[in-house]
PDB file of C-alpha atoms and ligand atoms in Angstrom:
ATOM      1  CA  UNK A  91       0.000   0.000   0.000  1.00  0.00           C
ATOM      2  CA  UNK A  92       1.248   3.471  -0.850  1.00  0.00           C
ATOM      3  CA  UNK A  93       0.555   5.882   1.972  1.00  0.00           C
ATOM      4  CA  UNK A  94       1.050   9.643   2.080  1.00  0.00           C
ATOM      5  CA  UNK A  95       0.844  11.545   5.335  1.00  0.00           C
ATOM      6  CA  UNK A  96       0.872  15.366   5.340  1.00  0.00           C
ATOM      7  CA  UNK A  97       1.727  17.296   8.512  1.00  0.00           C
ATOM      8  CA  UNK A  98      -0.225  20.067  10.198  1.00  0.00           C
ATOM      9  CA  UNK A  99      -1.929  22.248   7.573  1.00  0.00           C
ATOM     10  CA  UNK A 100      -1.458  25.829   8.731  1.00  0.00           C
ATOM     11  CA  UNK A 101      -3.853  28.620   7.802  1.00  0.00           C
ATOM     12  CA  UNK A 102      -4.800  29.772   4.332  1.00  0.00           C
ATOM     13  CA  UNK A 103      -1.288  29.310   2.949  1.00  0.00           C
ATOM     14  CA  UNK A 104      -1.249  25.661   4.066  1.00  0.00           C
ATOM     15  CA  UNK A 105      -4.800  24.991   2.885  1.00  0.00           C
ATOM     16  CA  UNK A 106      -4.142  26.451  -0.563  1.00  0.00           C
ATOM     17  CA  UNK A 107      -0.879  24.541  -0.991  1.00  0.00           C
ATOM     18  CA  UNK A 108      -2.477  21.231  -0.018  1.00  0.00           C
ATOM     19  CA  UNK A 109      -5.492  21.853  -2.267  1.00  0.00           C
ATOM     20  CA  UNK A 110      -3.133  22.662  -5.159  1.00  0.00           C
ATOM     21  CA  UNK A 111      -0.610  19.839  -4.608  1.00  0.00           C
ATOM     22  CA  UNK A 112      -2.460  16.866  -3.145  1.00  0.00           C
ATOM     23  CA  UNK A 113      -4.368  15.806  -6.294  1.00  0.00           C
ATOM     24  CA  UNK A 114      -1.110  15.698  -8.303  1.00  0.00           C
ATOM     25  CA  UNK A 115       0.774  13.913  -5.520  1.00  0.00           C
ATOM     26  CA  UNK A 116      -1.975  11.311  -5.298  1.00  0.00           C
ATOM     27  CA  UNK A 117      -1.708  10.478  -8.975  1.00  0.00           C
ATOM     28  CA  UNK A 118       2.088  10.899  -9.429  1.00  0.00           C
ATOM     29  CA  UNK A 119       2.905   8.730  -6.397  1.00  0.00           C
ATOM     30  CA  UNK A 120      -0.097   6.435  -7.025  1.00  0.00           C
ATOM     31  CA  UNK A 121      -1.247   6.942  -3.446  1.00  0.00           C
ATOM     32  CA  UNK A 122      -3.732   4.458  -2.000  1.00  0.00           C
ATOM     33  CA  UNK A 123      -4.275   6.224   1.312  1.00  0.00           C
ATOM     34  CA  UNK A 124      -3.735   9.910   2.133  1.00  0.00           C
ATOM     35  CA  UNK A 125      -3.916  11.169   5.710  1.00  0.00           C
ATOM     36  CA  UNK A 126      -3.704  14.881   6.515  1.00  0.00           C
ATOM     37  CA  UNK A 127      -3.316  16.548   9.910  1.00  0.00           C
ATOM     38  CA  UNK A 128      -5.388  19.743   9.860  1.00  0.00           C
ATOM     39  CA  UNK A 129      -5.544  20.920  13.487  1.00  0.00           C
ATOM     40  CA  UNK A 130      -4.186  24.359  12.482  1.00  0.00           C
ATOM     41  CA  UNK A 131      -6.044  24.859   9.199  1.00  0.00           C
ATOM     42  CA  UNK A 132      -8.326  27.603  10.485  1.00  0.00           C
ATOM     43  CA  UNK A 133      -6.055  30.642  10.939  1.00  0.00           C
ATOM     44  CA  UNK A 134      -3.694  28.450  13.000  1.00  0.00           C
ATOM     45  CA  UNK A 135      -6.319  27.263  15.444  1.00  0.00           C
ATOM     46  CA  UNK A 136      -8.663  24.386  14.733  1.00  0.00           C
ATOM     47  CA  UNK A 137     -10.523  23.246  11.660  1.00  0.00           C
ATOM     48  CA  UNK A 138     -13.828  24.588  10.317  1.00  0.00           C
ATOM     49  CA  UNK A 139     -16.164  22.056   8.659  1.00  0.00           C
ATOM     50  CA  UNK A 140     -15.960  23.739   5.227  1.00  0.00           C
ATOM     51  CA  UNK A 141     -12.161  23.458   5.374  1.00  0.00           C
ATOM     52  CA  UNK A 142     -12.428  19.770   6.235  1.00  0.00           C
ATOM     53  CA  UNK A 143     -14.749  19.288   3.245  1.00  0.00           C
ATOM     54  CA  UNK A 144     -12.228  21.049   0.975  1.00  0.00           C
ATOM     55  CA  UNK A 145      -9.390  18.800   2.206  1.00  0.00           C
ATOM     56  CA  UNK A 146     -11.486  15.676   1.649  1.00  0.00           C
ATOM     57  CA  UNK A 147     -12.330  16.977  -1.841  1.00  0.00           C
ATOM     58  CA  UNK A 148      -8.612  17.556  -2.559  1.00  0.00           C
ATOM     59  CA  UNK A 149      -7.896  13.884  -1.828  1.00  0.00           C
ATOM     60  CA  UNK A 150      -7.516  13.385   1.927  1.00  0.00           C
ATOM     61  CA  UNK A 151      -8.988  10.012   2.914  1.00  0.00           C
ATOM     62  CA  UNK A 152      -8.621  10.722   6.620  1.00  0.00           C
ATOM     63  CA  UNK A 153      -8.047  13.987   8.519  1.00  0.00           C
ATOM     64  CA  UNK A 154      -6.498  14.078  11.988  1.00  0.00           C
ATOM     65  CA  UNK A 155      -6.571  16.842  14.590  1.00  0.00           C
ATOM     66  CA  UNK A 156      -4.679  17.233  17.901  1.00  0.00           C
ATOM     67  CA  UNK A 157      -4.598  19.621  20.846  1.00  0.00           C
ATOM     68  CA  UNK A 158      -6.300  22.270  18.677  1.00  0.00           C
ATOM     69  CA  UNK A 159      -9.202  19.913  17.884  1.00  0.00           C
ATOM     70  CA  UNK A 160     -11.867  22.038  19.557  1.00  0.00           C
ATOM     71  CA  UNK A 161     -10.643  25.571  18.756  1.00  0.00           C
ATOM     72  CA  UNK A 162     -13.425  25.918  16.168  1.00  0.00           C
ATOM     73  CA  UNK A 163     -16.611  24.954  17.976  1.00  0.00           C
ATOM     74  CA  UNK A 164     -18.470  24.136  14.719  1.00  0.00           C
ATOM     75  CA  UNK A 165     -16.328  21.018  14.475  1.00  0.00           C
ATOM     76  CA  UNK A 166     -18.192  19.358  17.360  1.00  0.00           C
ATOM     77  CA  UNK A 167     -21.412  18.445  15.501  1.00  0.00           C
ATOM     78  CA  UNK A 168     -19.425  17.864  12.276  1.00  0.00           C
ATOM     79  CA  UNK A 169     -16.970  15.384  13.828  1.00  0.00           C
ATOM     80  CA  UNK A 170     -19.872  13.396  15.266  1.00  0.00           C
ATOM     81  CA  UNK A 171     -21.142  12.688  11.748  1.00  0.00           C
ATOM     82  CA  UNK A 172     -17.746  12.391   9.985  1.00  0.00           C
ATOM     83  CA  UNK A 173     -16.006   9.106  10.849  1.00  0.00           C
ATOM     84  CA  UNK A 174     -12.939   9.935   8.722  1.00  0.00           C
ATOM     85  CA  UNK A 175     -12.190  13.009  10.816  1.00  0.00           C
ATOM     86  CA  UNK A 176     -10.223  11.876  13.881  1.00  0.00           C
ATOM     87  CA  UNK A 177      -9.301  13.443  17.187  1.00  0.00           C
ATOM     88  CA  UNK A 178      -6.806  11.786  19.585  1.00  0.00           C
ATOM     89  CA  UNK A 179      -8.104   8.489  20.980  1.00  0.00           C
ATOM     90  CA  UNK A 180      -6.962   9.274  24.517  1.00  0.00           C
ATOM     91  CA  UNK A 181      -9.368  12.137  25.199  1.00  0.00           C
ATOM     92  CA  UNK A 182     -11.652  11.239  28.125  1.00  0.00           C
ATOM     93  CA  UNK A 183     -14.533   8.802  27.465  1.00  0.00           C
ATOM     94  CA  UNK A 184     -17.572  10.657  26.118  1.00  0.00           C
ATOM     95  CA  UNK A 185     -15.565  13.153  24.031  1.00  0.00           C
ATOM     96  CA  UNK A 186     -17.251  13.691  20.614  1.00  0.00           C
ATOM     97  CA  UNK A 187     -15.734  11.996  17.586  1.00  0.00           C
ATOM     98  CA  UNK A 188     -13.452   8.994  17.270  1.00  0.00           C
ATOM     99  CA  UNK A 189      -9.749   8.321  17.679  1.00  0.00           C
ATOM    100  CA  UNK A 190      -9.550   5.748  14.915  1.00  0.00           C
ATOM    101  CA  UNK A 191     -11.251   4.684  11.703  1.00  0.00           C
ATOM    102  CA  UNK A 192     -11.150   1.580   9.552  1.00  0.00           C
ATOM    103  CA  UNK A 193     -10.896   2.653   5.913  1.00  0.00           C
ATOM    104  CA  UNK A 194     -11.770   0.286   3.063  1.00  0.00           C
ATOM    105  CA  UNK A 195      -9.904   1.211  -0.126  1.00  0.00           C
ATOM    106  CA  UNK A 196     -11.713   1.019  -3.490  1.00  0.00           C
ATOM    107  CA  UNK A 197      -9.902  -2.290  -4.159  1.00  0.00           C
ATOM    108  CA  UNK A 198     -11.100  -3.787  -0.877  1.00  0.00           C
ATOM    109  CA  UNK A 199      -7.895  -3.512   1.150  1.00  0.00           C
ATOM    110  CA  UNK A 200      -8.356  -2.224   4.672  1.00  0.00           C
ATOM    111  CA  UNK A 201      -6.341   0.307   6.636  1.00  0.00           C
ATOM    112  CA  UNK A 202      -6.747   1.330  10.251  1.00  0.00           C
ATOM    113  CA  UNK A 203      -5.848   4.971  10.919  1.00  0.00           C
ATOM    114  CA  UNK A 204      -5.563   6.281  14.462  1.00  0.00           C
ATOM    115  CA  UNK A 205      -4.336   9.284  16.372  1.00  0.00           C
ATOM    116  CA  UNK A 206      -2.908   9.401  19.897  1.00  0.00           C
ATOM    117  CA  UNK A 207      -1.726  12.483  21.761  1.00  0.00           C
ATOM    118  CA  UNK A 208       1.374  12.663  23.945  1.00  0.00           C
ATOM    119  CA  UNK A 209       1.370  13.977  27.497  1.00  0.00           C
ATOM    120  CA  UNK A 210       4.850  15.440  27.910  1.00  0.00           C
ATOM    121  CA  UNK A 211       4.518  19.279  27.973  1.00  0.00           C
ATOM    122  CA  UNK A 212       0.895  18.826  26.877  1.00  0.00           C
ATOM    123  CA  UNK A 213      -2.526  18.423  28.478  1.00  0.00           C
ATOM    124  CA  UNK A 214      -2.716  15.465  30.862  1.00  0.00           C
ATOM    125  CA  UNK A 215      -4.954  13.090  28.917  1.00  0.00           C
ATOM    126  CA  UNK A 216      -5.519   9.366  29.337  1.00  0.00           C
ATOM    127  CA  UNK A 217      -2.495   7.182  28.571  1.00  0.00           C
ATOM    128  CA  UNK A 218      -1.780   7.171  24.804  1.00  0.00           C
ATOM    129  CA  UNK A 219       0.216   3.946  25.096  1.00  0.00           C
ATOM    130  CA  UNK A 220      -2.491   1.939  26.866  1.00  0.00           C
ATOM    131  CA  UNK A 221      -5.233   3.450  24.687  1.00  0.00           C
ATOM    132  CA  UNK A 222      -3.402   2.466  21.505  1.00  0.00           C
ATOM    133  CA  UNK A 223      -2.589  -0.984  22.832  1.00  0.00           C
ATOM    134  CA  UNK A 224      -6.238  -1.600  23.680  1.00  0.00           C
ATOM    135  CA  UNK A 225      -7.313  -0.514  20.156  1.00  0.00           C
ATOM    136  CA  UNK A 226      -4.666  -2.660  18.454  1.00  0.00           C
ATOM    137  CA  UNK A 227      -5.783  -5.733  20.375  1.00  0.00           C
ATOM    138  CA  UNK A 228      -8.890  -5.725  18.141  1.00  0.00           C
ATOM    139  CA  UNK A 229      -6.980  -5.859  14.808  1.00  0.00           C
ATOM    140  CA  UNK A 230      -4.302  -8.052  13.268  1.00  0.00           C
ATOM    141  CA  UNK A 231      -1.860  -6.418  10.916  1.00  0.00           C
ATOM    142  CA  UNK A 232      -1.521  -8.481   7.740  1.00  0.00           C
ATOM    143  CA  UNK A 233      -4.744 -10.389   8.534  1.00  0.00           C
ATOM    144  CA  UNK A 234      -7.827  -8.306   9.399  1.00  0.00           C
ATOM    145  CA  UNK A 235      -6.141  -5.124   8.089  1.00  0.00           C
ATOM    146  CA  UNK A 236      -3.440  -4.602   5.476  1.00  0.00           C
ATOM    147  CA  UNK A 237      -2.047  -1.422   7.060  1.00  0.00           C
ATOM    148  CA  UNK A 238      -2.146   0.458  10.356  1.00  0.00           C
ATOM    149  CA  UNK A 239      -1.131   4.124  10.453  1.00  0.00           C
ATOM    150  CA  UNK A 240      -0.764   6.159  13.650  1.00  0.00           C
ATOM    151  CA  UNK A 241      -0.431   9.926  14.001  1.00  0.00           C
ATOM    152  CA  UNK A 242       1.358  10.468  17.313  1.00  0.00           C
ATOM    153  CA  UNK A 243       0.616  14.100  18.142  1.00  0.00           C
ATOM    154  CA  UNK A 244       3.210  15.107  20.713  1.00  0.00           C
ATOM    155  CA  UNK A 245       5.695  17.774  21.710  1.00  0.00           C
ATOM    156  CA  UNK A 246       8.599  15.594  22.831  1.00  0.00           C
ATOM    157  CA  UNK A 247      10.623  13.511  20.366  1.00  0.00           C
ATOM    158  CA  UNK A 248      11.349  11.120  23.229  1.00  0.00           C
ATOM    159  CA  UNK A 249       7.675  10.324  23.711  1.00  0.00           C
ATOM    160  CA  UNK A 250       7.134   9.856  19.966  1.00  0.00           C
ATOM    161  CA  UNK A 251      10.157   7.548  19.689  1.00  0.00           C
ATOM    162  CA  UNK A 252       9.048   5.553  22.739  1.00  0.00           C
ATOM    163  CA  UNK A 253       5.583   5.255  21.206  1.00  0.00           C
ATOM    164  CA  UNK A 254       6.946   4.038  17.862  1.00  0.00           C
ATOM    165  CA  UNK A 255       9.280   1.490  19.466  1.00  0.00           C
ATOM    166  CA  UNK A 256       6.468   0.368  21.749  1.00  0.00           C
ATOM    167  CA  UNK A 257       4.362  -0.613  18.733  1.00  0.00           C
ATOM    168  CA  UNK A 258       7.187  -1.611  16.371  1.00  0.00           C
ATOM    169  CA  UNK A 259       6.002  -4.589  14.333  1.00  0.00           C
ATOM    170  CA  UNK A 260       2.335  -3.999  15.236  1.00  0.00           C
ATOM    171  CA  UNK A 261       1.811  -1.026  12.918  1.00  0.00           C
ATOM    172  CA  UNK A 262       2.854  -0.136   9.383  1.00  0.00           C
ATOM    173  CA  UNK A 263       3.707   3.489  10.055  1.00  0.00           C
ATOM    174  CA  UNK A 264       3.989   5.823  13.027  1.00  0.00           C
ATOM    175  CA  UNK A 265       4.416   9.517  12.252  1.00  0.00           C
ATOM    176  CA  UNK A 266       4.718  12.404  14.666  1.00  0.00           C
ATOM    177  CA  UNK A 267       2.917  15.716  14.306  1.00  0.00           C
ATOM    178  CA  UNK A 268       2.535  18.928  16.370  1.00  0.00           C
ATOM    179  CA  UNK A 269       6.054  20.431  16.363  1.00  0.00           C
ATOM    180  CA  UNK A 270       5.673  21.765  12.797  1.00  0.00           C
ATOM    181  CA  UNK A 271       9.325  20.987  11.962  1.00  0.00           C
ATOM    182  CA  UNK A 272      10.109  17.977   9.745  1.00  0.00           C
ATOM    183  CA  UNK A 273      12.710  15.723  11.334  1.00  0.00           C
ATOM    184  CA  UNK A 274      15.473  13.932   9.435  1.00  0.00           C
ATOM    185  CA  UNK A 275      15.006  10.565  11.140  1.00  0.00           C
ATOM    186  CA  UNK A 276      12.795   8.703   8.641  1.00  0.00           C
ATOM    187  CA  UNK A 277      13.570   5.009   9.084  1.00  0.00           C
ATOM    188  CA  UNK A 278      12.107   1.536   9.228  1.00  0.00           C
ATOM    189  CA  UNK A 279      12.429   0.314  12.816  1.00  0.00           C
ATOM    190  CA  UNK A 280      13.836  -3.199  13.473  1.00  0.00           C
ATOM    191  CA  UNK A 281      10.350  -4.747  13.756  1.00  0.00           C
ATOM    192  CA  UNK A 282       9.238  -3.291  10.407  1.00  0.00           C
ATOM    193  CA  UNK A 283       7.323  -0.133  11.382  1.00  0.00           C
ATOM    194  CA  UNK A 284       8.123   3.002   9.358  1.00  0.00           C
ATOM    195  CA  UNK A 285       8.745   6.016  11.570  1.00  0.00           C
ATOM    196  CA  UNK A 286       9.491   9.732  11.364  1.00  0.00           C
ATOM    197  CA  UNK A 287       9.280  11.651  14.611  1.00  0.00           C
ATOM    198  CA  UNK A 288       7.687  14.705  12.993  1.00  0.00           C
ATOM    199  CA  UNK A 289       6.181  15.162   9.544  1.00  0.00           C
ATOM    200  CA  UNK A 290       6.561  18.957   9.649  1.00  0.00           C
ATOM    201  CA  UNK A 291       3.773  21.362   8.744  1.00  0.00           C
ATOM    202  CA  UNK A 292       2.157  22.395   5.504  1.00  0.00           C
ATOM    203  CA  UNK A 293       2.719  26.097   6.034  1.00  0.00           C
ATOM    204  CA  UNK A 294       5.006  29.072   5.478  1.00  0.00           C
ATOM    205  CA  UNK A 295       8.426  28.407   7.053  1.00  0.00           C
ATOM    206  CA  UNK A 296       9.339  32.120   7.115  1.00  0.00           C
ATOM    207  CA  UNK A 297       7.606  32.127  10.492  1.00  0.00           C
ATOM    208  CA  UNK A 298       7.704  30.792  14.038  1.00  0.00           C
ATOM    209  CA  UNK A 299       6.131  27.342  13.609  1.00  0.00           C
ATOM    210  CA  UNK A 300       3.768  28.815  11.033  1.00  0.00           C
ATOM    211  CA  UNK A 301       2.773  31.984  12.866  1.00  0.00           C
ATOM    212  CA  UNK A 302       3.764  35.490  11.668  1.00  0.00           C
ATOM    213  CA  UNK A 303       7.211  36.097  13.121  1.00  0.00           C
ATOM    214  CA  UNK A 304       6.888  39.645  14.466  1.00  0.00           C
ATOM    215  CA  UNK A 305       4.264  38.885  17.079  1.00  0.00           C
ATOM    216  CA  UNK A 306       5.648  35.426  17.749  1.00  0.00           C
ATOM    217  CA  UNK A 307       9.224  36.594  18.386  1.00  0.00           C
ATOM    218  CA  UNK A 308       8.093  39.506  20.602  1.00  0.00           C
ATOM    219  CA  UNK A 309       6.452  37.043  22.957  1.00  0.00           C
ATOM    220  CA  UNK A 310       9.897  35.622  23.696  1.00  0.00           C
ATOM    221  CA  UNK A 311      11.654  38.983  24.045  1.00  0.00           C
ATOM    222  CA  UNK A 312       9.044  40.444  26.377  1.00  0.00           C
ATOM    223  CA  UNK A 313       7.326  38.211  28.856  1.00  0.00           C
ATOM    224  CA  UNK A 314       4.075  40.107  28.493  1.00  0.00           C
ATOM    225  CA  UNK A 315       0.812  39.310  26.782  1.00  0.00           C
ATOM    226  CA  UNK A 316       1.696  39.842  23.157  1.00  0.00           C
ATOM    227  CA  UNK A 317      -0.116  40.713  20.005  1.00  0.00           C
ATOM    228  CA  UNK A 318      -2.660  38.236  18.750  1.00  0.00           C
ATOM    229  CA  UNK A 319      -0.875  35.563  16.760  1.00  0.00           C
ATOM    230  CA  UNK A 320      -1.828  35.047  13.136  1.00  0.00           C
ATOM    231  CA  UNK A 321      -0.500  32.665  10.516  1.00  0.00           C
ATOM    232  CA  UNK A 322       2.361  33.623   8.197  1.00  0.00           C
ATOM    233  CA  UNK A 323       1.014  34.076   4.709  1.00  0.00           C
ATOM    234  CA  UNK A 324       3.928  33.323   2.367  1.00  0.00           C
ATOM    235  CA  UNK A 325       4.101  30.256   0.151  1.00  0.00           C
ATOM    236  CA  UNK A 326       3.772  27.046   2.110  1.00  0.00           C
ATOM    237  CA  UNK A 327       6.024  24.031   1.928  1.00  0.00           C
ATOM    238  CA  UNK A 328       3.883  20.910   1.735  1.00  0.00           C
ATOM    239  CA  UNK A 329       5.595  18.604   4.240  1.00  0.00           C
ATOM    240  CA  UNK A 330       4.878  14.960   4.652  1.00  0.00           C
ATOM    241  CA  UNK A 331       6.068  11.404   4.595  1.00  0.00           C
ATOM    242  CA  UNK A 332       5.626   8.693   1.967  1.00  0.00           C
ATOM    243  CA  UNK A 333       5.509   5.044   3.018  1.00  0.00           C
ATOM    244  CA  UNK A 334       5.149   1.851   1.033  1.00  0.00           C
ATOM    245  CA  UNK A 335       3.983  -1.273   2.828  1.00  0.00           C
ATOM    246  CA  UNK A 336       3.778  -4.990   2.095  1.00  0.00           C
ATOM    247  CA  UNK A 337       0.112  -6.072   1.951  1.00  0.00           C
ATOM    248  CA  UNK A 338       0.869  -9.564   3.271  1.00  0.00           C
ATOM    249  CA  UNK A 339       2.797  -8.597   6.397  1.00  0.00           C
ATOM    250  CA  UNK A 340       1.451  -5.046   6.686  1.00  0.00           C
ATOM    251  CA  UNK A 341       4.979  -3.881   7.475  1.00  0.00           C
ATOM    252  CA  UNK A 342       6.910  -1.077   5.780  1.00  0.00           C
ATOM    253  CA  UNK A 343       9.153  -1.531   2.772  1.00  0.00           C
ATOM    254  CA  UNK A 344      10.140   2.066   2.251  1.00  0.00           C
ATOM    255  CA  UNK A 345       9.839   5.473   3.892  1.00  0.00           C
ATOM    256  CA  UNK A 346      10.791   8.785   2.336  1.00  0.00           C
ATOM    257  CA  UNK A 347      10.197  12.377   3.404  1.00  0.00           C
ATOM    258  CA  UNK A 348       8.398  14.800   1.107  1.00  0.00           C
ATOM    259  CA  UNK A 349       8.884  18.577   1.023  1.00  0.00           C
ATOM    260  CA  UNK A 350       7.358  20.473  -1.862  1.00  0.00           C
ATOM    261  CA  UNK A 351       7.201  24.214  -2.630  1.00  0.00           C
ATOM    262  CA  UNK A 352       7.943  27.141  -0.358  1.00  0.00           C
ATOM    263  CA  UNK A 353      11.259  27.708   1.432  1.00  0.00           C
ATOM    264  CA  UNK A 354      12.453  24.316   2.643  1.00  0.00           C
ATOM    265  CA  UNK A 355      14.983  22.192   0.757  1.00  0.00           C
ATOM    266  CA  UNK A 356      12.870  20.082  -1.576  1.00  0.00           C
ATOM    267  CA  UNK A 357      12.469  16.325  -1.267  1.00  0.00           C
ATOM    268  CA  UNK A 358      10.349  14.063  -3.434  1.00  0.00           C
ATOM    269  CA  UNK A 359      10.007  10.289  -3.078  1.00  0.00           C
ATOM    270  CA  UNK A 360      11.256   8.405  -6.126  1.00  0.00           C
ATOM    271  CA  UNK A 361       8.597   6.097  -7.494  1.00  0.00           C
TER     272      UNK A 361
HETATM  273 FE1  LIG B 684      -0.055  21.688  14.897  1.00  0.00          FE
HETATM  274 FE1  LIG B 685      -0.699  20.365  18.039  1.00  0.00          FE
END
């Protein structure tokens, strides 16, 4: 299975870049499953339903959120009726929406997509490790599902690495989100799980993690309430990770980073 994951879509610049690039990426890389993190799509904070619809229309099969899941309140009724829009699975019981979805591809293959949120330097949620383990106990990679993809939304690389190693061999692909900086550690772990500790964002990198730099830098110089933060509006780099899996084992064969457009050094998987 050919899987493309795109990191946090940030503001208008990120939305426009993904809408422009994703259809071409899907066909050029012959993508079977595209997953897009869009927790920052709405001016940096949350995701409005019409933006989710536009991302689905551009070719996202599944959209994930994160700590900004509820910044746009309109998402609450929308997520309840949209199974392919995920929030982290370790929110407290009773939280609207789902933390995972089983996707059936047009050719009948099945992929489980899930999101878990870390707890280091983040809100104290339920345990992401135990929550994921409980979910995985209901599926068998290479038997009931051909691929399992996890978005591990966390601040600390250590927690994301521990998460990936903890499920090495039980998932096809673990990718980190939330820091908005793509890491250079794409690898296939010893048990066969593809891993990159952060996918990076789809946003303007002439910024402080996607937000306009003037206001964002002032907050560090002066420890006072700063100006309202808004997204940087230059051309976005579409950042993501490409993974190819073996349908029989469900494990990864190949992982390559993708960086397209904007300011970052470009990287395109060879197909
Ligand atoms: Fe984010
Ligand atoms: Fe986040």
